[in-house]
Tab-separated table of C-alpha atoms in Angstrom:
chain	number	residue	atom	x	y	z
A	121	UNK	CA	-48.765	-121.741	-43.863
A	122	UNK	CA	-52.041	-122.055	-42.037
A	123	UNK	CA	-52.745	-119.600	-39.241
A	124	UNK	CA	-56.175	-120.948	-38.334
A	125	UNK	CA	-58.697	-123.500	-39.495
A	126	UNK	CA	-62.243	-123.777	-38.134
A	127	UNK	CA	-64.710	-126.544	-38.990
A	128	UNK	CA	-68.106	-124.921	-38.416
A	129	UNK	CA	-70.513	-127.651	-39.651
A	130	UNK	CA	-70.216	-131.347	-40.595
A	131	UNK	CA	-69.755	-132.453	-44.204
A	132	UNK	CA	-71.539	-135.609	-45.329
A	133	UNK	CA	-71.116	-137.958	-48.328
A	134	UNK	CA	-73.075	-136.537	-51.244
A	135	UNK	CA	-72.634	-132.866	-50.222
A	136	UNK	CA	-71.609	-130.648	-53.118
A	137	UNK	CA	-68.764	-128.406	-51.986
A	138	UNK	CA	-67.320	-125.186	-53.388
A	139	UNK	CA	-64.570	-122.865	-52.196
A	140	UNK	CA	-64.262	-119.079	-52.029
A	141	UNK	CA	-60.840	-117.449	-51.681
A	142	UNK	CA	-60.400	-113.865	-50.481
A	143	UNK	CA	-57.058	-112.067	-50.680
A	144	UNK	CA	-56.763	-110.116	-47.457
A	145	UNK	CA	-53.353	-108.474	-47.952
A	146	UNK	CA	-50.298	-108.646	-50.228
A	147	UNK	CA	-46.922	-107.189	-49.288
A	148	UNK	CA	-43.222	-107.613	-50.007
A	149	UNK	CA	-41.276	-109.845	-47.656
A	150	UNK	CA	-39.365	-107.872	-45.037
A	151	UNK	CA	-36.326	-110.154	-45.214
A	152	UNK	CA	-36.227	-111.323	-48.868
A	153	UNK	CA	-36.659	-108.730	-51.623
A	154	UNK	CA	-37.600	-111.250	-54.339
A	155	UNK	CA	-40.480	-112.738	-52.331
A	156	UNK	CA	-43.995	-111.468	-51.657
A	157	UNK	CA	-46.397	-112.565	-48.923
A	158	UNK	CA	-50.093	-112.962	-49.714
A	159	UNK	CA	-52.510	-113.423	-46.807
A	160	UNK	CA	-55.689	-115.271	-47.794
A	161	UNK	CA	-58.917	-116.627	-46.336
A	162	UNK	CA	-60.619	-119.727	-47.743
A	163	UNK	CA	-64.233	-120.642	-47.075
A	164	UNK	CA	-65.637	-124.072	-47.917
A	165	UNK	CA	-69.372	-124.044	-48.602
A	166	UNK	CA	-72.092	-126.655	-49.040
A	167	UNK	CA	-74.582	-126.671	-51.897
A	168	UNK	CA	-76.875	-124.326	-49.940
A	169	UNK	CA	-73.999	-121.731	-49.613
A	170	UNK	CA	-73.649	-122.539	-45.891
A	171	UNK	CA	-70.016	-122.049	-44.783
A	172	UNK	CA	-68.730	-125.285	-43.238
A	173	UNK	CA	-65.007	-124.479	-42.902
A	174	UNK	CA	-62.842	-121.337	-42.685
A	175	UNK	CA	-59.065	-121.251	-43.101
A	176	UNK	CA	-56.638	-118.326	-42.928
A	177	UNK	CA	-52.981	-118.296	-43.808
A	178	UNK	CA	-50.153	-116.849	-45.859
A	179	UNK	CA	-48.441	-118.008	-49.037
A	180	UNK	CA	-45.065	-116.898	-50.414
A	181	UNK	CA	-44.704	-115.971	-54.091
A	182	UNK	CA	-41.845	-114.804	-56.267
A	183	UNK	CA	-41.997	-111.112	-57.183
A	184	UNK	CA	-41.248	-109.487	-60.527
A	185	UNK	CA	-38.082	-107.367	-60.538
A	186	UNK	CA	-38.549	-103.589	-60.096
A	187	UNK	CA	-42.284	-103.921	-59.361
A	188	UNK	CA	-43.228	-104.637	-62.999
A	189	UNK	CA	-46.878	-105.466	-63.553
A	190	UNK	CA	-48.280	-107.905	-66.093
A	191	UNK	CA	-50.639	-106.447	-68.714
C-alpha cells in the first residue's frame, strides 16, 4: 500500500524520468508467519537528478520457510 505520495515539481512532455528505490525496513508479519513486510521509498527524478515525486509504502512478500537465505 501507499502511505504517502508527494509531487514536488511538475513533469513535462519530453522529460526523461528515472526512479530510485530505497528499502527502509524488512520484517516478518506479526499476524502471518509466511509473509514478510518490506517498507520502501521511491523517488522519481528528472534528467537533471531533481526529485519530482516521493512515495512511501509497504509491500507484502512470501517468506522462505525457516529463514533460509538464497545463495
